[in-house]
Amino acid sequence: MSIALLGDIHGNAAALRAVLLQAAKNEVQALFVTGDLVGYYYRPDEVIEQLSMWESFTVRGNHENMLFSAIASPERWKDIGLCYGSGLQRGLSCMSDRHLDFLARLPEQVTIDFDGCRILIVHGAPWDADEYIYPDASEDVWSGFATLSYDLVITGHTHYRMHKQAGSALILNPGSVGQPRDGLQGASWALFDTATRYCTHHIETYDIASVIAEAQLNDPQLPYLQEVLTRQ
């Protein structure tokens, strides 16, 4: 059975649309999503609507936590805007109560037996949702993964692709749909076959210029939001 691994969408609905189009062409049965549906860019409502059309298993990311912390303490919006731009606050104005309820109910981890494959979905690390697990992580990190009783661990947060075996577990980061940081232009995701345990990484083209134009309009003081989308 084919499943799609994706995450770090960050309000980039155009990028997600391109990924889901290819997922459909590959007859994907379900989506496994590592969180950060919101933040940076401006269309999280469309992101949630697109995901709702699929069977999906999604965890909460740090930008979801940031959203709800700012809702609870509005004085945080200024600092969030300075660091990350206005995407989170603008996205809040676009989302309905139903969208917010969906985000609020996201768990920190999901464990599931899917087609005979025992899978763990996290945002950062299994032991710390905010920890960044890069491909060059220390041996102590991989030893920690090797103690887990999973066939597949799907992680996100870094916006870098990763494919690593640790004990019996395959550790996969599909990269970022909405804002890759590893020099690959487009929308990154991965396709996993639960029968063969074989994974392929993919990157889809989409109208990056339209997202850059939105960032130029909404957050001209943060050129990073534009430049990262075409970084090589």
JSON list of C-alpha atoms in Angstrom, two decimals:
[
{"chain": "A", "resi": 1, "resn": "MET", "atom": "CA", "xyz": [0.00, 0.00, 0.00]},
{"chain": "A", "resi": 2, "resn": "SER", "atom": "CA", "xyz": [1.34, 3.44, -0.92]},
{"chain": "A", "resi": 3, "resn": "ILE", "atom": "CA", "xyz": [1.34, 6.20, 1.68]},
{"chain": "A", "resi": 4, "resn": "ALA", "atom": "CA", "xyz": [2.50, 9.79, 1.36]},
{"chain": "A", "resi": 5, "resn": "LEU", "atom": "CA", "xyz": [4.79, 11.34, 3.96]},
{"chain": "A", "resi": 6, "resn": "LEU", "atom": "CA", "xyz": [4.76, 15.11, 4.20]},
{"chain": "A", "resi": 7, "resn": "GLY", "atom": "CA", "xyz": [5.02, 17.99, 6.62]},
{"chain": "A", "resi": 8, "resn": "ASP", "atom": "CA", "xyz": [6.12, 21.55, 7.34]},
{"chain": "A", "resi": 9, "resn": "ILE", "atom": "CA", "xyz": [3.52, 22.89, 4.93]},
{"chain": "A", "resi": 10, "resn": "HIS", "atom": "CA", "xyz": [3.48, 26.32, 6.61]},
{"chain": "A", "resi": 11, "resn": "GLY", "atom": "CA", "xyz": [0.41, 27.80, 4.99]},
{"chain": "A", "resi": 12, "resn": "ASN", "atom": "CA", "xyz": [1.75, 27.22, 1.48]},
{"chain": "A", "resi": 13, "resn": "ALA", "atom": "CA", "xyz": [-1.40, 25.90, -0.15]},
{"chain": "A", "resi": 14, "resn": "ALA", "atom": "CA", "xyz": [0.00, 26.09, -3.69]},
{"chain": "A", "resi": 15, "resn": "ALA", "atom": "CA", "xyz": [2.86, 23.76, -2.78]},
{"chain": "A", "resi": 16, "resn": "LEU", "atom": "CA", "xyz": [0.53, 21.30, -1.04]},
{"chain": "A", "resi": 17, "resn": "ARG", "atom": "CA", "xyz": [-1.80, 21.26, -4.04]},
{"chain": "A", "resi": 18, "resn": "ALA", "atom": "CA", "xyz": [1.08, 20.13, -6.27]},
{"chain": "A", "resi": 19, "resn": "VAL", "atom": "CA", "xyz": [2.05, 17.37, -3.82]},
{"chain": "A", "resi": 20, "resn": "LEU", "atom": "CA", "xyz": [-1.48, 16.04, -3.46]},
{"chain": "A", "resi": 21, "resn": "LEU", "atom": "CA", "xyz": [-1.95, 15.99, -7.22]},
{"chain": "A", "resi": 22, "resn": "GLN", "atom": "CA", "xyz": [1.06, 13.69, -7.53]},
{"chain": "A", "resi": 23, "resn": "ALA", "atom": "CA", "xyz": [-0.07, 11.64, -4.54]},
{"chain": "A", "resi": 24, "resn": "ALA", "atom": "CA", "xyz": [-3.36, 11.00, -6.31]},
{"chain": "A", "resi": 25, "resn": "LYS", "atom": "CA", "xyz": [-1.54, 9.97, -9.49]},
{"chain": "A", "resi": 26, "resn": "ASN", "atom": "CA", "xyz": [0.48, 7.51, -7.40]},
{"chain": "A", "resi": 27, "resn": "GLU", "atom": "CA", "xyz": [-2.74, 6.06, -5.93]},
{"chain": "A", "resi": 28, "resn": "VAL", "atom": "CA", "xyz": [-1.73, 6.98, -2.40]},
{"chain": "A", "resi": 29, "resn": "GLN", "atom": "CA", "xyz": [-4.10, 5.54, 0.21]},
{"chain": "A", "resi": 30, "resn": "ALA", "atom": "CA", "xyz": [-3.29, 7.82, 3.16]},
{"chain": "A", "resi": 31, "resn": "LEU", "atom": "CA", "xyz": [-1.26, 10.86, 4.22]},
{"chain": "A", "resi": 32, "resn": "PHE", "atom": "CA", "xyz": [1.11, 10.88, 7.19]},
{"chain": "A", "resi": 33, "resn": "VAL", "atom": "CA", "xyz": [1.77, 14.50, 8.16]},
{"chain": "A", "resi": 34, "resn": "THR", "atom": "CA", "xyz": [4.48, 15.70, 10.56]},
{"chain": "A", "resi": 35, "resn": "GLY", "atom": "CA", "xyz": [2.82, 19.00, 11.55]},
{"chain": "A", "resi": 36, "resn": "ASP", "atom": "CA", "xyz": [3.46, 22.71, 11.06]},
{"chain": "A", "resi": 37, "resn": "LEU", "atom": "CA", "xyz": [0.48, 23.24, 8.81]},
{"chain": "A", "resi": 38, "resn": "VAL", "atom": "CA", "xyz": [0.54, 26.93, 9.77]},
{"chain": "A", "resi": 39, "resn": "GLY", "atom": "CA", "xyz": [3.12, 29.73, 10.01]},
{"chain": "A", "resi": 40, "resn": "TYR", "atom": "CA", "xyz": [5.32, 31.71, 7.62]},
{"chain": "A", "resi": 41, "resn": "TYR", "atom": "CA", "xyz": [2.87, 31.81, 4.69]},
{"chain": "A", "resi": 42, "resn": "TYR", "atom": "CA", "xyz": [-0.71, 32.87, 4.43]},
{"chain": "A", "resi": 43, "resn": "ARG", "atom": "CA", "xyz": [-3.23, 30.19, 3.47]},
{"chain": "A", "resi": 44, "resn": "PRO", "atom": "CA", "xyz": [-3.54, 27.65, 6.30]},
{"chain": "A", "resi": 45, "resn": "ASP", "atom": "CA", "xyz": [-7.30, 27.48, 5.82]},
{"chain": "A", "resi": 46, "resn": "GLU", "atom": "CA", "xyz": [-6.76, 26.12, 2.31]},
{"chain": "A", "resi": 47, "resn": "VAL", "atom": "CA", "xyz": [-4.11, 23.71, 3.60]},
{"chain": "A", "resi": 48, "resn": "ILE", "atom": "CA", "xyz": [-6.55, 22.23, 6.14]},
{"chain": "A", "resi": 49, "resn": "GLU", "atom": "CA", "xyz": [-9.30, 21.97, 3.55]},
{"chain": "A", "resi": 50, "resn": "GLN", "atom": "CA", "xyz": [-7.02, 20.12, 1.13]},
{"chain": "A", "resi": 51, "resn": "LEU", "atom": "CA", "xyz": [-5.89, 17.65, 3.80]},
{"chain": "A", "resi": 52, "resn": "SER", "atom": "CA", "xyz": [-9.48, 17.05, 4.86]},
{"chain": "A", "resi": 53, "resn": "MET", "atom": "CA", "xyz": [-10.17, 15.40, 1.50]},
{"chain": "A", "resi": 54, "resn": "TRP", "atom": "CA", "xyz": [-7.82, 12.51, 2.38]},
{"chain": "A", "resi": 55, "resn": "GLU", "atom": "CA", "xyz": [-7.48, 9.87, 5.03]},
{"chain": "A", "resi": 56, "resn": "SER", "atom": "CA", "xyz": [-4.69, 11.46, 7.02]},
{"chain": "A", "resi": 57, "resn": "PHE", "atom": "CA", "xyz": [-2.78, 11.04, 10.26]},
{"chain": "A", "resi": 58, "resn": "THR", "atom": "CA", "xyz": [-1.35, 14.36, 11.44]},
{"chain": "A", "resi": 59, "resn": "VAL", "atom": "CA", "xyz": [0.60, 15.54, 14.47]},
{"chain": "A", "resi": 60, "resn": "ARG", "atom": "CA", "xyz": [1.00, 18.99, 15.98]},
{"chain": "A", "resi": 61, "resn": "GLY", "atom": "CA", "xyz": [4.10, 21.06, 15.21]},
{"chain": "A", "resi": 62, "resn": "ASN", "atom": "CA", "xyz": [5.77, 23.91, 17.04]},
{"chain": "A", "resi": 63, "resn": "HIS", "atom": "CA", "xyz": [3.98, 26.49, 14.87]},
{"chain": "A", "resi": 64, "resn": "GLU", "atom": "CA", "xyz": [0.62, 25.10, 15.95]},
{"chain": "A", "resi": 65, "resn": "ASN", "atom": "CA", "xyz": [1.79, 25.50, 19.54]},
{"chain": "A", "resi": 66, "resn": "MET", "atom": "CA", "xyz": [2.94, 29.02, 18.75]},
{"chain": "A", "resi": 67, "resn": "LEU", "atom": "CA", "xyz": [-0.47, 29.87, 17.30]},
{"chain": "A", "resi": 68, "resn": "PHE", "atom": "CA", "xyz": [-2.36, 28.81, 20.39]},
{"chain": "A", "resi": 69, "resn": "SER", "atom": "CA", "xyz": [0.12, 30.46, 22.73]},
{"chain": "A", "resi": 70, "resn": "ALA", "atom": "CA", "xyz": [-0.45, 33.76, 20.89]},
{"chain": "A", "resi": 71, "resn": "ILE", "atom": "CA", "xyz": [-4.22, 33.34, 21.01]},
{"chain": "A", "resi": 72, "resn": "ALA", "atom": "CA", "xyz": [-3.92, 32.87, 24.77]},
{"chain": "A", "resi": 73, "resn": "SER", "atom": "CA", "xyz": [-1.37, 35.70, 25.20]},
{"chain": "A", "resi": 74, "resn": "PRO", "atom": "CA", "xyz": [-1.86, 38.30, 22.41]},
{"chain": "A", "resi": 75, "resn": "GLU", "atom": "CA", "xyz": [1.23, 40.25, 23.50]},
{"chain": "A", "resi": 76, "resn": "ARG", "atom": "CA", "xyz": [3.22, 37.46, 21.80]},
{"chain": "A", "resi": 77, "resn": "TRP", "atom": "CA", "xyz": [2.07, 38.47, 18.31]},
{"chain": "A", "resi": 78, "resn": "LYS", "atom": "CA", "xyz": [4.66, 41.25, 18.04]},
{"chain": "A", "resi": 79, "resn": "ASP", "atom": "CA", "xyz": [7.65, 39.00, 18.74]},
{"chain": "A", "resi": 80, "resn": "ILE", "atom": "CA", "xyz": [6.27, 36.25, 16.50]},
{"chain": "A", "resi": 81, "resn": "GLY", "atom": "CA", "xyz": [5.85, 38.75, 13.66]},
{"chain": "A", "resi": 82, "resn": "LEU", "atom": "CA", "xyz": [9.40, 40.02, 14.05]},
{"chain": "A", "resi": 83, "resn": "CYS", "atom": "CA", "xyz": [10.85, 36.50, 13.86]},
{"chain": "A", "resi": 84, "resn": "TYR", "atom": "CA", "xyz": [8.51, 34.68, 11.50]},
{"chain": "A", "resi": 85, "resn": "GLY", "atom": "CA", "xyz": [6.47, 37.31, 9.67]},
{"chain": "A", "resi": 86, "resn": "SER", "atom": "CA", "xyz": [2.74, 37.85, 9.67]},
{"chain": "A", "resi": 87, "resn": "GLY", "atom": "CA", "xyz": [1.74, 34.46, 8.26]},
{"chain": "A", "resi": 88, "resn": "LEU", "atom": "CA", "xyz": [0.55, 33.04, 11.55]},
{"chain": "A", "resi": 89, "resn": "GLN", "atom": "CA", "xyz": [-1.60, 36.03, 12.47]},
{"chain": "A", "resi": 90, "resn": "ARG", "atom": "CA", "xyz": [-2.93, 36.52, 8.94]},
{"chain": "A", "resi": 91, "resn": "GLY", "atom": "CA", "xyz": [-3.68, 32.82, 8.79]},
{"chain": "A", "resi": 92, "resn": "LEU", "atom": "CA", "xyz": [-5.66, 33.05, 12.00]},
{"chain": "A", "resi": 93, "resn": "SER", "atom": "CA", "xyz": [-7.90, 35.68, 10.42]},
{"chain": "A", "resi": 94, "resn": "CYS", "atom": "CA", "xyz": [-8.65, 33.24, 7.56]},
{"chain": "A", "resi": 95, "resn": "MET", "atom": "CA", "xyz": [-9.43, 30.19, 9.65]},
{"chain": "A", "resi": 96, "resn": "SER", "atom": "CA", "xyz": [-12.85, 29.24, 10.92]},
{"chain": "A", "resi": 97, "resn": "ASP", "atom": "CA", "xyz": [-13.63, 27.78, 14.33]},
{"chain": "A", "resi": 98, "resn": "ARG", "atom": "CA", "xyz": [-13.70, 24.39, 12.63]},
{"chain": "A", "resi": 99, "resn": "HIS", "atom": "CA", "xyz": [-10.15, 24.87, 11.36]},
{"chain": "A", "resi": 100, "resn": "LEU", "atom": "CA", "xyz": [-8.93, 25.94, 14.79]},
{"chain": "A", "resi": 101, "resn": "ASP", "atom": "CA", "xyz": [-10.66, 23.01, 16.45]},
{"chain": "A", "resi": 102, "resn": "PHE", "atom": "CA", "xyz": [-8.92, 20.65, 14.02]},
{"chain": "A", "resi": 103, "resn": "LEU", "atom": "CA", "xyz": [-5.54, 22.15, 14.91]},
{"chain": "A", "resi": 104, "resn": "ALA", "atom": "CA", "xyz": [-6.27, 22.16, 18.64]},
{"chain": "A", "resi": 105, "resn": "ARG", "atom": "CA", "xyz": [-7.07, 18.44, 18.58]},
{"chain": "A", "resi": 106, "resn": "LEU", "atom": "CA", "xyz": [-3.83, 17.40, 16.87]},
{"chain": "A", "resi": 107, "resn": "PRO", "atom": "CA", "xyz": [-1.78, 15.07, 19.06]},
{"chain": "A", "resi": 108, "resn": "GLU", "atom": "CA", "xyz": [1.93, 15.43, 19.68]},
{"chain": "A", "resi": 109, "resn": "GLN", "atom": "CA", "xyz": [2.56, 11.87, 18.42]},
{"chain": "A", "resi": 110, "resn": "VAL", "atom": "CA", "xyz": [0.65, 9.27, 16.45]},
{"chain": "A", "resi": 111, "resn": "THR", "atom": "CA", "xyz": [1.35, 5.55, 16.65]},
{"chain": "A", "resi": 112, "resn": "ILE", "atom": "CA", "xyz": [-0.45, 3.35, 14.17]},
{"chain": "A", "resi": 113, "resn": "ASP", "atom": "CA", "xyz": [-0.27, -0.16, 12.70]},
{"chain": "A", "resi": 114, "resn": "PHE", "atom": "CA", "xyz": [-0.96, 0.44, 9.04]},
{"chain": "A", "resi": 115, "resn": "ASP", "atom": "CA", "xyz": [-1.04, -2.46, 6.59]},
{"chain": "A", "resi": 116, "resn": "GLY", "atom": "CA", "xyz": [1.25, -4.49, 8.85]},
{"chain": "A", "resi": 117, "resn": "CYS", "atom": "CA", "xyz": [3.74, -1.65, 9.32]},
{"chain": "A", "resi": 118, "resn": "ARG", "atom": "CA", "xyz": [4.15, -0.17, 12.80]},
{"chain": "A", "resi": 119, "resn": "ILE", "atom": "CA", "xyz": [4.55, 3.58, 12.32]},
{"chain": "A", "resi": 120, "resn": "LEU", "atom": "CA", "xyz": [5.35, 6.50, 14.62]},
{"chain": "A", "resi": 121, "resn": "ILE", "atom": "CA", "xyz": [4.74, 10.10, 13.48]},
{"chain": "A", "resi": 122, "resn": "VAL", "atom": "CA", "xyz": [6.41, 12.96, 15.36]},
{"chain": "A", "resi": 123, "resn": "HIS", "atom": "CA", "xyz": [7.30, 16.55, 14.57]},
{"chain": "A", "resi": 124, "resn": "GLY", "atom": "CA", "xyz": [10.83, 16.69, 15.99]},
{"chain": "A", "resi": 125, "resn": "ALA", "atom": "CA", "xyz": [12.13, 13.72, 17.97]},
{"chain": "A", "resi": 126, "resn": "PRO", "atom": "CA", "xyz": [10.12, 10.97, 19.69]},
{"chain": "A", "resi": 127, "resn": "TRP", "atom": "CA", "xyz": [11.46, 12.18, 23.05]},
{"chain": "A", "resi": 128, "resn": "ASP", "atom": "CA", "xyz": [11.24, 15.95, 22.33]},
{"chain": "A", "resi": 129, "resn": "ALA", "atom": "CA", "xyz": [8.88, 17.47, 19.76]},
{"chain": "A", "resi": 130, "resn": "ASP", "atom": "CA", "xyz": [11.09, 20.57, 19.46]},
{"chain": "A", "resi": 131, "resn": "GLU", "atom": "CA", "xyz": [14.38, 18.75, 18.85]},
{"chain": "A", "resi": 132, "resn": "TYR", "atom": "CA", "xyz": [15.88, 19.06, 15.38]},
{"chain": "A", "resi": 133, "resn": "ILE", "atom": "CA", "xyz": [17.06, 15.72, 13.99]},
{"chain": "A", "resi": 134, "resn": "TYR", "atom": "CA", "xyz": [19.40, 16.39, 11.06]},
{"chain": "A", "resi": 135, "resn": "PRO", "atom": "CA", "xyz": [20.99, 13.72, 8.86]},
{"chain": "A", "resi": 136, "resn": "ASP", "atom": "CA", "xyz": [24.36, 14.32, 10.57]},
{"chain": "A", "resi": 137, "resn": "ALA", "atom": "CA", "xyz": [23.00, 13.82, 14.10]},
{"chain": "A", "resi": 138, "resn": "SER", "atom": "CA", "xyz": [25.24, 12.12, 16.65]},
{"chain": "A", "resi": 139, "resn": "GLU", "atom": "CA", "xyz": [25.42, 8.38, 17.15]},
{"chain": "A", "resi": 140, "resn": "ASP", "atom": "CA", "xyz": [23.70, 8.85, 20.51]},
{"chain": "A", "resi": 141, "resn": "VAL", "atom": "CA", "xyz": [20.63, 10.14, 18.65]},
{"chain": "A", "resi": 142, "resn": "TRP", "atom": "CA", "xyz": [20.53, 7.14, 16.33]},
{"chain": "A", "resi": 143, "resn": "SER", "atom": "CA", "xyz": [21.04, 4.80, 19.28]},
{"chain": "A", "resi": 144, "resn": "GLY", "atom": "CA", "xyz": [17.95, 6.40, 20.83]},
{"chain": "A", "resi": 145, "resn": "PHE", "atom": "CA", "xyz": [15.94, 5.68, 17.70]},
{"chain": "A", "resi": 146, "resn": "ALA", "atom": "CA", "xyz": [17.27, 2.10, 17.59]},
{"chain": "A", "resi": 147, "resn": "THR", "atom": "CA", "xyz": [15.62, 1.35, 20.94]},
{"chain": "A", "resi": 148, "resn": "LEU", "atom": "CA", "xyz": [12.17, 2.09, 19.52]},
{"chain": "A", "resi": 149, "resn": "SER", "atom": "CA", "xyz": [9.93, -0.77, 18.43]},
{"chain": "A", "resi": 150, "resn": "TYR", "atom": "CA", "xyz": [8.75, 0.70, 15.12]},
{"chain": "A", "resi": 151, "resn": "ASP", "atom": "CA", "xyz": [9.24, -0.21, 11.49]},
{"chain": "A", "resi": 152, "resn": "LEU", "atom": "CA", "xyz": [8.99, 3.43, 10.39]},
{"chain": "A", "resi": 153, "resn": "VAL", "atom": "CA", "xyz": [9.49, 6.71, 12.25]},
{"chain": "A", "resi": 154, "resn": "ILE", "atom": "CA", "xyz": [8.41, 9.82, 10.34]},
{"chain": "A", "resi": 155, "resn": "THR", "atom": "CA", "xyz": [9.84, 13.12, 11.54]},
{"chain": "A", "resi": 156, "resn": "GLY", "atom": "CA", "xyz": [9.87, 16.71, 10.33]},
{"chain": "A", "resi": 157, "resn": "HIS", "atom": "CA", "xyz": [10.83, 20.11, 11.79]},
{"chain": "A", "resi": 158, "resn": "THR", "atom": "CA", "xyz": [14.23, 20.52, 10.06]},
{"chain": "A", "resi": 159, "resn": "HIS", "atom": "CA", "xyz": [12.88, 21.07, 6.52]},
{"chain": "A", "resi": 160, "resn": "TYR", "atom": "CA", "xyz": [15.68, 18.71, 5.38]},
{"chain": "A", "resi": 161, "resn": "ARG", "atom": "CA", "xyz": [15.13, 15.35, 3.74]},
{"chain": "A", "resi": 162, "resn": "MET", "atom": "CA", "xyz": [16.48, 12.37, 5.64]},
{"chain": "A", "resi": 163, "resn": "HIS", "atom": "CA", "xyz": [16.60, 8.60, 5.14]},
{"chain": "A", "resi": 164, "resn": "LYS", "atom": "CA", "xyz": [18.34, 6.64, 7.91]},
{"chain": "A", "resi": 165, "resn": "GLN", "atom": "CA", "xyz": [18.21, 3.13, 9.29]},
{"chain": "A", "resi": 166, "resn": "ALA", "atom": "CA", "xyz": [18.50, 2.86, 13.09]},
{"chain": "A", "resi": 167, "resn": "GLY", "atom": "CA", "xyz": [18.15, -0.66, 14.41]},
{"chain": "A", "resi": 168, "resn": "SER", "atom": "CA", "xyz": [14.95, -2.10, 13.00]},
{"chain": "A", "resi": 169, "resn": "ALA", "atom": "CA", "xyz": [13.45, 1.34, 12.40]},
{"chain": "A", "resi": 170, "resn": "LEU", "atom": "CA", "xyz": [13.65, 3.33, 9.18]},
{"chain": "A", "resi": 171, "resn": "ILE", "atom": "CA", "xyz": [13.82, 7.04, 10.07]},
{"chain": "A", "resi": 172, "resn": "LEU", "atom": "CA", "xyz": [12.40, 9.27, 7.36]},
{"chain": "A", "resi": 173, "resn": "ASN", "atom": "CA", "xyz": [12.04, 13.02, 7.04]},
{"chain": "A", "resi": 174, "resn": "PRO", "atom": "CA", "xyz": [10.17, 13.88, 3.83]},
{"chain": "A", "resi": 175, "resn": "GLY", "atom": "CA", "xyz": [11.50, 17.45, 3.84]},
{"chain": "A", "resi": 176, "resn": "SER", "atom": "CA", "xyz": [9.23, 20.48, 3.74]},
{"chain": "A", "resi": 177, "resn": "VAL", "atom": "CA", "xyz": [6.27, 20.94, 1.44]},
{"chain": "A", "resi": 178, "resn": "GLY", "atom": "CA", "xyz": [6.05, 24.67, 2.02]},
{"chain": "A", "resi": 179, "resn": "GLN", "atom": "CA", "xyz": [9.58, 25.88, 2.73]},
{"chain": "A", "resi": 180, "resn": "PRO", "atom": "CA", "xyz": [12.50, 23.51, 1.93]},
{"chain": "A", "resi": 181, "resn": "ARG", "atom": "CA", "xyz": [15.81, 24.64, 3.39]},
{"chain": "A", "resi": 182, "resn": "ASP", "atom": "CA", "xyz": [18.10, 22.06, 1.78]},
{"chain": "A", "resi": 183, "resn": "GLY", "atom": "CA", "xyz": [18.57, 23.80, -1.56]},
{"chain": "A", "resi": 184, "resn": "LEU", "atom": "CA", "xyz": [15.85, 21.89, -3.40]},
{"chain": "A", "resi": 185, "resn": "GLN", "atom": "CA", "xyz": [13.34, 24.23, -5.02]},
{"chain": "A", "resi": 186, "resn": "GLY", "atom": "CA", "xyz": [9.76, 23.04, -4.96]},
{"chain": "A", "resi": 187, "resn": "ALA", "atom": "CA", "xyz": [7.54, 21.03, -2.64]},
{"chain": "A", "resi": 188, "resn": "SER", "atom": "CA", "xyz": [9.25, 18.05, -0.98]},
{"chain": "A", "resi": 189, "resn": "TRP", "atom": "CA", "xyz": [7.50, 14.87, 0.10]},
{"chain": "A", "resi": 190, "resn": "ALA", "atom": "CA", "xyz": [8.07, 11.10, 0.15]},
{"chain": "A", "resi": 191, "resn": "LEU", "atom": "CA", "xyz": [6.26, 7.99, -1.06]},
{"chain": "A", "resi": 192, "resn": "PHE", "atom": "CA", "xyz": [6.46, 4.85, 1.05]},
{"chain": "A", "resi": 193, "resn": "ASP", "atom": "CA", "xyz": [5.33, 1.33, 0.17]},
{"chain": "A", "resi": 194, "resn": "THR", "atom": "CA", "xyz": [4.20, -0.48, 3.30]},
{"chain": "A", "resi": 195, "resn": "ALA", "atom": "CA", "xyz": [4.60, -3.91, 1.68]},
{"chain": "A", "resi": 196, "resn": "THR", "atom": "CA", "xyz": [8.16, -3.52, 0.39]},
{"chain": "A", "resi": 197, "resn": "ARG", "atom": "CA", "xyz": [9.22, -0.88, 2.97]},
{"chain": "A", "resi": 198, "resn": "TYR", "atom": "CA", "xyz": [10.71, 1.05, 0.05]},
{"chain": "A", "resi": 199, "resn": "CYS", "atom": "CA", "xyz": [10.76, 4.86, 0.09]},
{"chain": "A", "resi": 200, "resn": "THR", "atom": "CA", "xyz": [11.28, 7.38, -2.70]},
{"chain": "A", "resi": 201, "resn": "HIS", "atom": "CA", "xyz": [11.71, 11.12, -2.20]},
{"chain": "A", "resi": 202, "resn": "HIS", "atom": "CA", "xyz": [10.00, 13.56, -4.54]},
{"chain": "A", "resi": 203, "resn": "ILE", "atom": "CA", "xyz": [9.88, 17.28, -5.20]},
{"chain": "A", "resi": 204, "resn": "GLU", "atom": "CA", "xyz": [7.09, 18.97, -7.12]},
{"chain": "A", "resi": 205, "resn": "THR", "atom": "CA", "xyz": [7.15, 22.20, -9.07]},
{"chain": "A", "resi": 206, "resn": "TYR", "atom": "CA", "xyz": [4.48, 24.82, -8.41]},
{"chain": "A", "resi": 207, "resn": "ASP", "atom": "CA", "xyz": [3.96, 28.56, -8.81]},
{"chain": "A", "resi": 208, "resn": "ILE", "atom": "CA", "xyz": [6.63, 29.70, -6.36]},
{"chain": "A", "resi": 209, "resn": "ALA", "atom": "CA", "xyz": [6.46, 33.23, -7.79]},
{"chain": "A", "resi": 210, "resn": "SER", "atom": "CA", "xyz": [2.92, 33.67, -6.48]},
{"chain": "A", "resi": 211, "resn": "VAL", "atom": "CA", "xyz": [3.98, 32.77, -2.94]},
{"chain": "A", "resi": 212, "resn": "ILE", "atom": "CA", "xyz": [6.99, 35.08, -3.18]},
{"chain": "A", "resi": 213, "resn": "ALA", "atom": "CA", "xyz": [4.69, 37.89, -4.32]},
{"chain": "A", "resi": 214, "resn": "GLU", "atom": "CA", "xyz": [2.49, 37.36, -1.26]},
{"chain": "A", "resi": 215, "resn": "ALA", "atom": "CA", "xyz": [5.54, 37.47, 1.00]},
{"chain": "A", "resi": 216, "resn": "GLN", "atom": "CA", "xyz": [6.78, 40.65, -0.68]},
{"chain": "A", "resi": 217, "resn": "LEU", "atom": "CA", "xyz": [3.40, 42.25, -0.13]},
{"chain": "A", "resi": 218, "resn": "ASN", "atom": "CA", "xyz": [2.77, 41.07, 3.43]},
{"chain": "A", "resi": 219, "resn": "ASP", "atom": "CA", "xyz": [6.28, 40.90, 4.93]},
{"chain": "A", "resi": 220, "resn": "PRO", "atom": "CA", "xyz": [8.70, 43.01, 2.87]},
{"chain": "A", "resi": 221, "resn": "GLN", "atom": "CA", "xyz": [10.88, 43.49, 5.97]},
{"chain": "A", "resi": 222, "resn": "LEU", "atom": "CA", "xyz": [11.68, 39.73, 6.03]},
{"chain": "A", "resi": 223, "resn": "PRO", "atom": "CA", "xyz": [13.32, 38.88, 2.69]},
{"chain": "A", "resi": 224, "resn": "TYR", "atom": "CA", "xyz": [14.15, 35.43, 4.05]},
{"chain": "A", "resi": 225, "resn": "LEU", "atom": "CA", "xyz": [10.54, 34.37, 3.41]},
{"chain": "A", "resi": 226, "resn": "GLN", "atom": "CA", "xyz": [11.11, 35.00, -0.28]},
{"chain": "A", "resi": 227, "resn": "GLU", "atom": "CA", "xyz": [14.73, 33.94, -0.65]},
{"chain": "A", "resi": 228, "resn": "VAL", "atom": "CA", "xyz": [14.41, 30.53, 1.03]},
{"chain": "A", "resi": 229, "resn": "LEU", "atom": "CA", "xyz": [11.93, 29.39, -1.61]},
{"chain": "A", "resi": 230, "resn": "THR", "atom": "CA", "xyz": [14.52, 29.68, -4.38]},
{"chain": "A", "resi": 231, "resn": "ARG", "atom": "CA", "xyz": [17.64, 28.82, -2.41]},
{"chain": "A", "resi": 232, "resn": "GLN", "atom": "CA", "xyz": [20.10, 26.47, -4.14]}
]
